[in-house]
Tab-separated table of C-alpha atoms and ligand atoms in Angstrom:
chain	number	residue	atom	x	y	z
V	369	UNK	CA	-24.995	96.351	194.177
V	370	UNK	CA	-26.062	93.050	195.164
V	371	UNK	CA	-27.228	89.752	193.321
V	372	UNK	CA	-30.546	88.472	194.681
V	373	UNK	CA	-32.224	84.832	194.148
V	374	UNK	CA	-35.090	84.049	194.707
V	375	UNK	CA	-36.004	80.073	194.865
V	376	UNK	CA	-39.348	78.836	193.660
V	377	UNK	CA	-41.540	81.224	191.031
V	378	UNK	CA	-44.946	80.975	193.006
V	379	UNK	CA	-47.253	82.919	194.390
V	380	UNK	CA	-44.739	84.327	196.785
V	381	UNK	CA	-41.772	84.283	194.775
V	382	UNK	CA	-43.027	85.943	192.152
V	383	UNK	CA	-44.807	88.758	193.253
V	384	UNK	CA	-42.382	89.687	195.769
V	385	UNK	CA	-39.285	89.837	194.028
V	386	UNK	CA	-40.725	91.532	191.355
V	387	UNK	CA	-41.903	94.606	193.898
V	388	UNK	CA	-38.704	94.266	195.437
V	389	UNK	CA	-36.848	94.725	191.905
V	390	UNK	CA	-39.144	97.395	191.412
V	391	UNK	CA	-38.055	99.377	194.666
V	392	UNK	CA	-33.956	98.536	194.332
V	393	UNK	CA	-32.984	99.194	191.344
V	394	UNK	CA	-29.742	99.123	191.902
V	395	UNK	CA	-29.755	95.252	192.577
V	396	UNK	CA	-30.374	92.512	190.295
V	397	UNK	CA	-33.236	90.491	191.147
V	398	UNK	CA	-33.522	86.519	189.358
V	399	UNK	CA	-36.090	84.200	190.129
V	400	UNK	CA	-35.689	80.561	189.484
V	401	UNK	CA	-37.895	77.325	189.343
V	402	UNK	CA	-37.662	73.589	187.982
V	403	UNK	CA	-40.838	74.141	186.459
V	404	UNK	CA	-40.004	75.250	182.804
V	405	UNK	CA	-43.372	76.069	181.857
V	406	UNK	CA	-44.400	78.262	184.889
V	407	UNK	CA	-40.909	80.336	184.065
V	408	UNK	CA	-41.802	80.565	180.467
V	409	UNK	CA	-45.037	81.842	181.685
V	410	UNK	CA	-43.056	84.785	183.669
V	411	UNK	CA	-41.348	85.381	180.654
V	412	UNK	CA	-44.248	85.914	178.735
V	413	UNK	CA	-47.529	88.229	178.816
V	414	UNK	CA	-50.120	85.053	180.382
V	415	UNK	CA	-48.299	85.607	183.878
V	416	UNK	CA	-48.802	81.947	185.926
V	417	UNK	CA	-50.870	83.712	188.322
V	418	UNK	CA	-53.503	86.527	188.711
V	419	UNK	CA	-53.053	89.347	190.963
V	420	UNK	CA	-54.174	92.336	190.745
V	421	UNK	CA	-51.436	94.926	189.787
V	422	UNK	CA	-48.903	92.182	189.735
V	423	UNK	CA	-48.478	92.236	185.535
V	424	UNK	CA	-48.260	96.389	185.662
V	425	UNK	CA	-44.873	95.740	188.102
V	426	UNK	CA	-43.937	92.904	186.003
V	427	UNK	CA	-43.547	94.652	182.729
V	428	UNK	CA	-41.733	97.686	184.432
V	429	UNK	CA	-39.018	95.824	185.593
V	430	UNK	CA	-38.720	92.359	183.636
V	431	UNK	CA	-35.492	92.388	181.810
V	432	UNK	CA	-34.133	95.182	183.271
V	433	UNK	CA	-33.221	93.995	186.908
V	434	UNK	CA	-36.107	91.111	187.172
V	435	UNK	CA	-35.070	88.137	185.454
V	436	UNK	CA	-36.572	84.368	185.538
V	437	UNK	CA	-34.866	81.466	184.437
V	438	UNK	CA	-34.343	77.818	185.182
V	439	UNK	CA	-30.921	77.813	185.288
V	440	UNK	CA	-30.733	77.164	189.393
V	441	UNK	CA	-27.341	76.256	189.437
V	442	UNK	CA	-25.312	79.325	187.584
V	443	UNK	CA	-27.797	81.496	189.368
V	444	UNK	CA	-26.847	80.154	192.943
V	445	UNK	CA	-23.092	79.801	192.207
V	446	UNK	CA	-23.540	83.937	191.251
V	447	UNK	CA	-26.067	85.275	194.336
V	448	UNK	CA	-25.169	86.995	196.816
V	449	UNK	CA	-28.610	86.941	198.825
V	450	UNK	CA	-30.922	83.777	198.359
V	451	UNK	CA	-34.498	83.805	199.188
V	452	UNK	CA	-36.197	80.190	199.208
V	453	UNK	CA	-39.740	80.032	198.502
V	454	UNK	CA	-40.377	76.556	197.597
V	455	UNK	CA	-43.181	74.846	198.642
V	456	UNK	CA	-43.928	73.349	201.867
V	457	UNK	CA	-46.637	71.213	201.709
V	458	UNK	CA	-47.839	68.806	204.762
V	459	UNK	CA	-46.158	65.131	204.673
V	460	UNK	CA	-48.528	62.680	202.983
V	461	UNK	CA	-46.282	59.547	204.294
V	462	UNK	CA	-44.543	58.405	206.879
V	463	UNK	CA	-43.718	59.652	210.411
V	464	UNK	CA	-45.901	62.776	210.830
V	465	UNK	CA	-47.922	62.079	207.637
V	466	UNK	CA	-51.150	64.690	207.386
V	467	UNK	CA	-49.819	67.395	209.965
V	468	UNK	CA	-46.268	68.025	209.699
V	469	UNK	CA	-44.482	69.971	206.610
V	470	UNK	CA	-42.940	67.692	203.852
V	471	UNK	CA	-39.418	69.595	203.859
V	472	UNK	CA	-37.764	67.742	201.006
V	473	UNK	CA	-37.825	70.516	198.313
V	474	UNK	CA	-36.736	73.180	201.065
V	475	UNK	CA	-33.566	70.399	201.721
V	476	UNK	CA	-33.008	69.994	198.025
V	477	UNK	CA	-32.740	73.323	197.909
V	478	UNK	CA	-29.830	73.784	200.222
V	479	UNK	CA	-27.813	71.027	199.474
V	480	UNK	CA	-28.197	72.849	196.017
V	481	UNK	CA	-27.091	75.794	197.557
V	482	UNK	CA	-23.758	74.394	199.220
V	483	UNK	CA	-23.222	72.273	195.708
V	484	UNK	CA	-23.148	75.114	193.339
V	485	UNK	CA	-21.831	77.907	195.815
V	486	UNK	CA	-17.829	78.915	196.083
V	487	UNK	CA	-18.320	82.460	197.771
V	488	UNK	CA	-20.715	82.847	201.808
V	489	UNK	CA	-23.880	84.068	200.985
V	490	UNK	CA	-27.212	84.836	203.087
V	491	UNK	CA	-29.659	82.042	202.824
V	492	UNK	CA	-33.508	83.686	203.689
V	493	UNK	CA	-36.246	81.624	204.252
V	494	UNK	CA	-39.083	82.913	202.914
V	495	UNK	CA	-41.349	80.089	202.700
V	496	UNK	CA	-43.394	79.036	206.033
V	497	UNK	CA	-41.748	76.586	207.853
V	498	UNK	CA	-41.264	74.720	210.982
V	499	UNK	CA	-40.179	76.584	213.945
V	500	UNK	CA	-36.505	75.935	214.284
V	501	UNK	CA	-35.855	74.791	210.440
V	502	UNK	CA	-33.140	77.222	210.521
V	503	UNK	CA	-31.228	74.961	212.581
V	504	UNK	CA	-31.405	72.353	210.472
V	505	UNK	CA	-30.463	74.721	206.997
V	506	UNK	CA	-27.541	75.773	209.151
V	507	UNK	CA	-26.427	72.217	209.881
V	508	UNK	CA	-26.416	70.881	206.253
V	509	UNK	CA	-24.962	74.305	204.701
V	510	UNK	CA	-22.159	74.799	207.013
V	511	UNK	CA	-21.305	71.198	207.240
V	512	UNK	CA	-18.827	71.832	204.177
V	513	UNK	CA	-15.360	71.500	203.440
V	514	UNK	CA	-15.361	74.509	200.994
V	515	UNK	CA	-14.558	76.708	204.046
V	516	UNK	CA	-17.770	78.691	202.880
V	517	UNK	CA	-19.955	80.056	206.081
V	518	UNK	CA	-23.752	80.978	204.989
V	519	UNK	CA	-26.015	82.897	207.327
V	520	UNK	CA	-29.338	81.942	207.270
V	521	UNK	CA	-32.191	84.699	208.109
V	522	UNK	CA	-35.922	84.155	208.571
V	523	UNK	CA	-38.034	86.696	206.708
V	524	UNK	CA	-41.229	85.063	206.482
V	525	UNK	CA	-44.327	86.398	204.023
V	526	UNK	CA	-47.404	88.045	205.577
V	527	UNK	CA	-48.964	88.844	201.958
V	528	UNK	CA	-52.435	87.396	201.292
V	529	UNK	CA	-53.473	86.683	197.714
V	530	UNK	CA	-55.631	88.694	195.755
V	531	UNK	CA	-53.908	91.605	197.342
V	532	UNK	CA	-50.401	90.311	197.366
V	533	UNK	CA	-48.892	93.583	195.551
V	534	UNK	CA	-50.286	96.343	197.794
V	535	UNK	CA	-49.227	94.022	200.959
V	536	UNK	CA	-45.816	93.973	199.697
V	537	UNK	CA	-45.983	97.817	198.899
V	538	UNK	CA	-47.339	98.659	201.872
V	539	UNK	CA	-46.959	95.854	204.600
V	540	UNK	CA	-48.048	96.313	208.322
V	541	UNK	CA	-45.409	94.932	208.991
V	542	UNK	CA	-42.169	93.026	208.076
V	543	UNK	CA	-40.328	90.901	209.840
V	544	UNK	CA	-36.733	89.818	209.681
V	545	UNK	CA	-35.429	87.029	212.325
V	546	UNK	CA	-31.208	86.113	212.930
V	547	UNK	CA	-28.696	84.781	215.079
V	548	UNK	CA	-27.233	86.803	217.544
V	549	UNK	CA	-23.823	86.940	216.448
V	550	UNK	CA	-22.292	89.332	214.768
V	551	UNK	CA	-22.225	88.155	211.021
V	552	UNK	CA	-25.919	87.341	212.411
V	553	UNK	CA	-26.876	90.572	212.794
V	554	UNK	CA	-25.232	91.762	209.588
V	555	UNK	CA	-26.916	89.414	207.448
V	556	UNK	CA	-30.328	90.852	209.319
V	557	UNK	CA	-29.421	94.525	208.351
V	558	UNK	CA	-28.855	93.339	204.698
V	559	UNK	CA	-32.308	92.054	204.370
V	560	UNK	CA	-33.691	95.350	206.454
V	561	UNK	CA	-31.886	97.786	203.914
V	562	UNK	CA	-33.657	95.992	201.306
V	563	UNK	CA	-37.114	96.466	202.220
V	564	UNK	CA	-36.167	99.776	203.878
V	565	UNK	CA	-35.700	101.271	200.258
V	566	UNK	CA	-39.519	101.744	200.513
V	567	UNK	CA	-40.713	101.095	204.111
V	568	UNK	CA	-40.354	103.213	207.291
V	569	UNK	CA	-37.666	101.588	209.523
V	570	UNK	CA	-40.117	100.924	212.188
V	571	UNK	CA	-42.321	99.005	210.011
V	572	UNK	CA	-39.376	96.458	209.425
V	573	UNK	CA	-39.367	93.944	212.950
V	574	UNK	CA	-36.038	92.409	213.721
V	575	UNK	CA	-36.138	89.101	216.320
V	576	UNK	CA	-34.634	86.003	216.667
V	577	UNK	CA	-34.468	83.235	214.056
V	578	UNK	CA	-36.571	81.265	215.977
V	579	UNK	CA	-39.640	83.862	217.290
V	580	UNK	CA	-39.723	84.510	213.288
V	581	UNK	CA	-40.281	81.491	212.136
V	582	UNK	CA	-42.731	80.610	214.426
V	583	UNK	CA	-44.944	83.698	214.425
V	584	UNK	CA	-45.491	83.442	210.871
V	585	UNK	CA	-47.253	79.993	211.964
V	586	UNK	CA	-49.196	81.630	215.036
V	587	UNK	CA	-50.192	84.483	212.551
V	588	UNK	CA	-51.751	82.309	210.430
V	589	UNK	CA	-53.242	80.429	213.234
V	590	UNK	CA	-55.112	83.194	214.482
V	591	UNK	CA	-56.121	84.121	211.401
V	592	UNK	CA	-57.551	80.782	210.579
V	593	UNK	CA	-59.062	80.971	214.182
V	594	UNK	CA	-61.328	84.305	213.750
V	595	UNK	CA	-62.976	82.410	210.972
V	596	UNK	CA	-63.806	79.446	212.616
V	597	UNK	CA	-64.848	81.319	215.545
V	598	UNK	CA	-67.201	83.430	213.626
V	599	UNK	CA	-68.214	80.178	211.594
V	600	UNK	CA	-69.112	78.819	215.234
V	601	UNK	CA	-71.197	81.499	216.324
V	602	UNK	CA	-73.156	81.546	212.488
V	603	UNK	CA	-74.515	77.862	213.839
V	604	UNK	CA	-76.005	79.253	217.236
V	605	UNK	CA	-77.085	81.962	215.217
V	606	UNK	CA	-79.246	80.003	212.997
V	607	UNK	CA	-80.451	78.564	216.141
V	608	UNK	CA	-81.691	81.340	217.949
V	609	UNK	CA	-82.727	84.302	215.213
V	610	UNK	CA	-79.679	86.276	215.650
V	611	UNK	CA	-77.790	87.460	212.767
V	612	UNK	CA	-74.501	86.530	212.003
V	613	UNK	CA	-73.701	90.060	210.055
V	614	UNK	CA	-75.082	91.984	212.781
V	615	UNK	CA	-73.221	90.136	215.684
V	616	UNK	CA	-69.755	89.969	213.872
V	617	UNK	CA	-70.646	94.253	213.537
V	618	UNK	CA	-71.325	94.350	217.074
V	619	UNK	CA	-68.238	92.533	218.477
V	620	UNK	CA	-65.921	93.699	215.626
V	621	UNK	CA	-66.711	97.378	216.405
V	622	UNK	CA	-64.884	96.461	219.725
V	623	UNK	CA	-61.549	98.161	219.208
V	624	UNK	CA	-59.760	95.277	221.270
V	625	UNK	CA	-60.600	92.592	218.693
V	626	UNK	CA	-61.323	94.749	215.311
V	627	UNK	CA	-63.562	94.442	212.407
V	628	UNK	CA	-61.219	91.665	210.191
V	629	UNK	CA	-61.962	88.291	209.267
V	630	UNK	CA	-65.499	88.461	210.827
V	631	UNK	CA	-67.412	87.361	207.806
V	632	UNK	CA	-69.219	84.042	208.201
V	633	UNK	CA	-68.315	81.833	204.712
V	634	UNK	CA	-68.184	78.402	203.517
V	635	UNK	CA	-64.917	78.017	205.214
V	636	UNK	CA	-61.610	79.381	204.911
V	637	UNK	CA	-59.284	77.469	201.804
V	638	UNK	CA	-55.584	78.378	200.367
V	639	UNK	CA	-52.561	76.417	200.347
V	640	UNK	CA	-51.724	78.100	204.201
V	641	UNK	CA	-54.319	78.145	206.788
V	642	UNK	CA	-54.814	74.200	207.068
V	643	UNK	CA	-51.029	73.411	206.183
V	644	UNK	CA	-49.333	75.571	209.000
V	645	UNK	CA	-52.134	75.156	211.380
V	646	UNK	CA	-51.619	70.971	211.312
V	647	UNK	CA	-47.520	71.910	211.072
V	648	UNK	CA	-48.243	74.041	214.567
V	649	UNK	CA	-50.892	71.108	215.819
V	650	UNK	CA	-47.535	68.828	215.249
V	651	UNK	CA	-44.930	70.859	216.711
V	652	UNK	CA	-47.260	70.915	219.658
V	653	UNK	CA	-47.338	67.078	219.994
V	654	UNK	CA	-43.815	66.980	219.200
V	655	UNK	CA	-43.233	68.638	222.316
V	656	UNK	CA	-45.751	67.174	223.938
V	657	UNK	CA	-48.093	70.025	224.352
V	658	UNK	CA	-51.292	67.544	223.685
V	659	UNK	CA	-53.523	70.169	225.005
V	660	UNK	CA	-52.225	72.802	222.958
V	661	UNK	CA	-52.526	70.704	219.881
V	662	UNK	CA	-56.105	69.491	220.906
V	663	UNK	CA	-56.929	73.559	221.056
V	664	UNK	CA	-55.435	74.482	217.538
V	665	UNK	CA	-56.421	71.159	215.549
V	666	UNK	CA	-60.369	72.246	216.428
V	667	UNK	CA	-59.984	75.290	214.166
V	668	UNK	CA	-59.085	72.771	211.257
V	669	UNK	CA	-62.148	70.673	212.444
V	670	UNK	CA	-64.424	73.775	212.701
V	671	UNK	CA	-63.389	74.185	208.895
V	672	UNK	CA	-64.459	70.976	207.462
V	673	UNK	CA	-67.416	70.452	209.301
V	674	UNK	CA	-68.284	74.013	208.086
V	675	UNK	CA	-68.049	72.597	204.419
V	676	UNK	CA	-69.649	69.017	204.727
V	677	UNK	CA	-72.544	71.224	206.556
V	678	UNK	CA	-73.129	73.357	204.194
V	679	UNK	CA	-73.603	70.459	201.579
V	680	UNK	CA	-75.853	69.232	204.076
V	681	UNK	CA	-78.054	72.335	204.442
V	682	UNK	CA	-78.226	72.264	200.601
V	683	UNK	CA	-79.670	68.593	200.049
V	684	UNK	CA	-82.215	69.131	203.126
V	685	UNK	CA	-83.269	72.418	201.828
V	686	UNK	CA	-83.794	71.000	198.473
V	687	UNK	CA	-86.371	68.598	199.659
V	688	UNK	CA	-83.345	65.888	200.585
V	689	UNK	CA	-82.372	64.989	197.435
V	690	UNK	CA	-80.319	66.742	194.702
V	691	UNK	CA	-79.513	63.750	192.141
V	692	UNK	CA	-80.412	64.701	188.592
V	693	UNK	CA	-80.166	68.585	189.256
V	694	UNK	CA	-78.162	71.354	187.865
V	695	UNK	CA	-76.649	73.383	190.381
V	696	UNK	CA	-74.428	76.500	189.521
V	697	UNK	CA	-71.671	77.223	191.709
V	698	UNK	CA	-70.649	80.680	191.469
V	699	UNK	CA	-66.514	80.418	192.259
V	700	UNK	CA	-63.815	77.891	192.754
V	701	UNK	CA	-61.266	79.996	193.693
V	702	UNK	CA	-60.462	80.156	197.599
V	703	UNK	CA	-61.093	83.787	197.782
V	704	UNK	CA	-61.977	86.690	195.671
V	705	UNK	CA	-59.467	88.522	193.499
V	706	UNK	CA	-56.756	85.068	192.555
V	707	UNK	CA	-56.966	82.334	190.287
V	708	UNK	CA	-55.410	80.225	193.038
V	709	UNK	CA	-58.192	76.855	193.911
V	710	UNK	CA	-55.753	75.182	196.169
V	711	UNK	CA	-58.093	73.910	198.922
V	712	UNK	CA	-60.923	75.855	198.053
V	713	UNK	CA	-63.835	74.716	199.883
V	714	UNK	CA	-65.630	75.090	196.519
V	715	UNK	CA	-63.683	72.243	195.296
V	716	UNK	CA	-65.198	69.964	198.673
V	717	UNK	CA	-68.968	71.618	197.786
V	718	UNK	CA	-68.300	70.047	193.984
V	719	UNK	CA	-67.444	66.657	195.123
V	720	UNK	CA	-70.000	66.540	198.284
V	721	UNK	CA	-72.566	67.339	195.317
V	722	UNK	CA	-71.476	65.121	193.021
V	723	UNK	CA	-71.573	62.302	195.664
V	724	UNK	CA	-75.006	63.320	195.556
V	725	UNK	CA	-75.146	62.773	192.344
V	726	UNK	CA	-76.290	66.590	191.136
V	727	UNK	CA	-75.364	68.195	188.191
V	728	UNK	CA	-72.480	70.598	188.897
V	729	UNK	CA	-71.516	74.106	186.647
V	730	UNK	CA	-68.717	76.114	187.930
V	731	UNK	CA	-68.322	79.532	187.079
V	732	UNK	CA	-65.381	81.685	188.020
V	733	UNK	CA	-64.217	84.824	186.140
V	734	UNK	CA	-60.161	83.419	186.867
V	735	UNK	CA	-59.881	80.515	188.160
V	736	UNK	CA	-61.596	77.636	185.497
V	737	UNK	CA	-58.585	76.614	184.824
V	738	UNK	CA	-57.100	75.877	188.195
V	739	UNK	CA	-60.712	74.110	188.952
V	740	UNK	CA	-60.101	72.023	185.723
V	741	UNK	CA	-56.579	70.729	186.847
V	742	UNK	CA	-57.681	70.121	190.315
V	743	UNK	CA	-61.330	68.274	189.310
V	744	UNK	CA	-59.575	66.086	186.491
V	745	UNK	CA	-60.670	62.906	187.979
V	746	UNK	CA	-64.150	63.949	188.050
V	747	UNK	CA	-63.997	66.603	185.301
V	748	UNK	CA	-66.233	64.226	182.994
V	749	UNK	CA	-69.055	65.027	185.714
V	750	UNK	CA	-68.634	69.052	185.645
V	751	UNK	CA	-69.378	71.637	183.697
V	752	UNK	CA	-67.241	74.675	183.495
V	753	UNK	CA	-69.004	78.075	182.089
V	754	UNK	CA	-67.374	81.300	182.508
V	755	UNK	CA	-70.424	83.091	181.641
V	756	UNK	CA	-72.435	82.412	185.488
V	757	UNK	CA	-75.844	83.149	183.600
V	758	UNK	CA	-75.321	80.315	181.357
V	759	UNK	CA	-74.545	78.403	184.357
V	760	UNK	CA	-77.613	79.207	186.164
V	761	UNK	CA	-79.467	78.341	182.791
V	762	UNK	CA	-82.159	75.673	184.112
V	763	UNK	CA	-80.704	75.047	187.293
V	764	UNK	CA	-82.179	74.599	190.135
V	765	UNK	CA	-80.203	76.283	192.578
V	766	UNK	CA	-76.873	78.725	192.834
V	767	UNK	CA	-74.253	78.620	195.605
V	768	UNK	CA	-71.885	81.409	196.223
V	769	UNK	CA	-68.798	80.099	196.819
V	770	UNK	CA	-65.964	82.617	196.138
V	771	UNK	CA	-66.942	86.351	197.465
V	772	UNK	CA	-65.818	87.559	193.649
V	773	UNK	CA	-67.958	90.861	193.902
V	774	UNK	CA	-68.941	90.560	190.020
V	775	UNK	CA	-71.508	88.235	191.916
V	776	UNK	CA	-73.134	90.426	194.066
V	777	UNK	CA	-74.066	92.507	190.616
V	778	UNK	CA	-75.236	90.405	188.143
V	779	UNK	CA	-79.367	90.373	187.193
V	780	UNK	CA	-80.908	87.318	189.702
V	781	UNK	CA	-84.328	88.872	187.722
V	782	UNK	CA	-83.198	87.214	184.943
V	783	UNK	CA	-81.276	84.465	186.441
V	784	UNK	CA	-84.179	83.671	188.284
V	785	UNK	CA	-86.406	83.755	185.070
V	786	UNK	CA	-84.147	81.007	183.548
V	787	UNK	CA	-84.128	78.788	186.509
V	788	UNK	CA	-86.004	75.843	187.105
V	789	UNK	CA	-88.871	76.402	189.537
V	790	UNK	CA	-88.560	76.532	192.951
V	791	UNK	CA	-85.301	78.196	192.731
V	792	UNK	CA	-82.852	78.527	195.526
V	793	UNK	CA	-80.023	80.430	196.132
V	794	UNK	CA	-77.337	79.130	199.039
V	795	UNK	CA	-75.007	82.111	200.194
V	796	UNK	CA	-72.088	80.846	201.227
V	797	UNK	CA	-70.630	84.035	201.416
V	798	UNK	CA	-72.772	86.267	202.539
V	799	UNK	CA	-72.454	88.741	200.060
V	800	UNK	CA	-75.894	89.187	198.333
V	801	UNK	CA	-79.333	91.574	199.362
V	802	UNK	CA	-80.959	88.196	200.389
V	803	UNK	CA	-84.413	90.697	201.035
V	804	UNK	CA	-84.470	91.900	197.261
V	805	UNK	CA	-83.181	88.192	195.997
V	806	UNK	CA	-86.476	86.834	197.863
V	807	UNK	CA	-88.837	89.621	196.814
V	808	UNK	CA	-88.100	88.474	193.212
V	809	UNK	CA	-88.963	84.756	193.964
V	810	UNK	CA	-85.839	82.916	195.532
V	811	UNK	CA	-85.616	80.651	198.315
V	812	UNK	CA	-82.541	82.555	200.076
V	813	UNK	CA	-80.217	80.014	202.566
V	814	UNK	CA	-77.341	82.530	203.849
V	815	UNK	CA	-74.742	81.986	207.023
V	816	UNK	CA	-76.015	82.452	210.388
V	817	UNK	CA	-79.505	83.779	209.582
V	818	UNK	CA	-82.997	83.005	209.273
V	819	UNK	CA	-84.015	81.647	205.594
V	820	UNK	CA	-86.021	83.643	203.334
V	821	UNK	CA	-88.259	80.862	201.799
V	822	UNK	CA	-91.797	81.015	200.009
V	823	UNK	CA	-92.622	77.378	201.361
V	824	UNK	CA	-95.250	77.492	204.477
V	825	UNK	CA	-93.262	76.948	207.796
S	2207	LIG	N1	-49.679	81.127	198.778
S	2207	LIG	C1	-49.401	82.469	199.632
S	2207	LIG	O1	-50.371	83.432	199.889
S	2207	LIG	C2	-48.457	82.306	200.910
S	2207	LIG	C3	-48.270	83.637	202.066
S	2207	LIG	C4	-47.348	83.182	202.643
S	2207	LIG	C5	-46.446	82.162	202.606
S	2207	LIG	N2	-46.461	81.360	202.273
S	2207	LIG	C6	-45.616	80.415	201.894
S	2207	LIG	O2	-44.314	80.295	201.038
S	2207	LIG	C7	-44.225	79.040	200.505
S	2207	LIG	C8	-44.383	79.325	198.796
S	2207	LIG	O3	-45.476	79.118	198.397
S	2207	LIG	P1	-46.361	79.426	197.148
S	2207	LIG	O4	-47.634	79.861	197.457
S	2207	LIG	O5	-45.386	80.583	196.224
S	2207	LIG	O6	-45.955	77.728	196.448
S	2207	LIG	P2	-46.044	77.784	194.875
S	2207	LIG	O7	-46.328	76.307	194.935
S	2207	LIG	O8	-46.887	78.535	194.061
S	2207	LIG	O9	-44.522	77.817	194.460
S	2207	LIG	C9	-43.400	77.016	194.895
S	2207	LIG	C10	-42.432	77.149	193.586
S	2207	LIG	O10	-41.271	76.230	194.113
S	2207	LIG	C11	-41.391	75.746	192.874
S	2207	LIG	N3	-40.287	74.808	193.509
S	2207	LIG	C12	-40.179	73.281	194.224
S	2207	LIG	N4	-39.102	73.158	194.604
S	2207	LIG	C13	-37.815	73.580	193.885
S	2207	LIG	C14	-36.656	73.550	193.826
S	2207	LIG	N5	-35.670	72.690	194.282
S	2207	LIG	N6	-35.980	74.304	193.183
S	2207	LIG	C15	-36.751	75.439	192.368
S	2207	LIG	N7	-37.978	75.646	192.269
S	2207	LIG	C16	-38.440	74.751	193.051
S	2207	LIG	C17	-41.879	74.958	192.294
S	2207	LIG	O11	-41.808	74.128	191.428
S	2207	LIG	C18	-43.121	75.897	192.640
S	2207	LIG	O12	-43.112	76.969	191.713
S	2207	LIG	C19	-45.170	78.208	201.211
S	2207	LIG	O13	-44.116	77.522	202.154
S	2207	LIG	C20	-46.066	79.073	201.918
S	2207	LIG	O14	-46.324	78.264	203.241
S	2207	LIG	C21	-47.227	81.554	200.637
């Protein structure tokens, strides 16, 4: 039996440890955080995050071998293996501001581990980090006069929000990187043994430390690049009467390319893609690889353009003015099946519409609380409405900003009848039946497709 500790009870720490606890009943798993409210929520029936299937697992293992606590020091002292999944946001100050990862929470955690340890431990990097962070971690941990040795292992998390539990239960692969020394390899094996409780060994990839750290940044860069690539093609479709859905299908059936991440959208969001690519860009610049840095930075620039261009198209379509017009935004979560709104394109669209003096109403099944916090500086100008039918009442336009499946199933006939004519719908996720909406009477603007309007051309 091992005492496993996870520092950081966020979107990664909570779900990953719940699944580990479920599959490793022989181990005790503690999850700690400095945020008391969050820990209280993990201990209650109102978990701090929404993920399909999460609550069931937490209820199954909580207080059996999964525990949530704010007593960080005590649990460090008692642990054998420590996963660190604290946040690693983009630095907002000093050297590398706007690009480099802010590692202050990370370093504080390393020092806290050292201070409270009286036995050797395996420290696992779960957070996404710049390549070679483990070296700094080892230096902090192993320059001690207690005679203690810490092995640092990299085990980046590849789960996607919205399918975190499914991804943890059945991942494409798990990655564990460590030192080649015998103690480094023993540490790697200890982490492999945890995952091998429910995964076939061939799905657990082991590499050196630096490959593991870099693979996480590279994976996110490739995923985001696919989104920016299809969005770039969507613009060309709009100019040429090609249809981006047809193009995506045609290219995605090529087995070398595959069908995933080829849906044109208002842009990618979430706490990771932008920050991780900017981190990669910063690393490239640090190593004087300026062309490589520019190449990756363009993925982020394309995404910023995507959000701005979406609003610009809305304004142009609505006779060059949205001032005073009620606009219903359907969806504020950065993707479906999550309450997370971090870096959501919907927030950028909302702010840009407010700049244009539109009356913005936001509807979302799970993310309104987070949106209220994100938009607290402009909260008086925004209406938050859980019912999409009420949100669309007397609206001039609807914009679909999250691909929640329920938005495709609404009664658009009734919605159309309750709106101000002429009605506009901007499908920023290409999830609606555009032909049908047009027949109902909407002027329909999708991404990478010719608009369907009732105006003479
Ligand atoms: N969210 C994702 O989908 C995802 C996926 C893969 C990897 N990651 C990476 O995992 C890491 C964590 O991401 P997240 O989304 O879970 O972040 P999060 O903000 O949801 O959670 C991080 C938690 O760490 C806590 N924390 C910060 N400093 C602490 C300290 N010194 N002691 C104890 N707790 C502390 C915070 O209070 C917070 O609750 C990041 O590096 C991220 O890039 C995230």
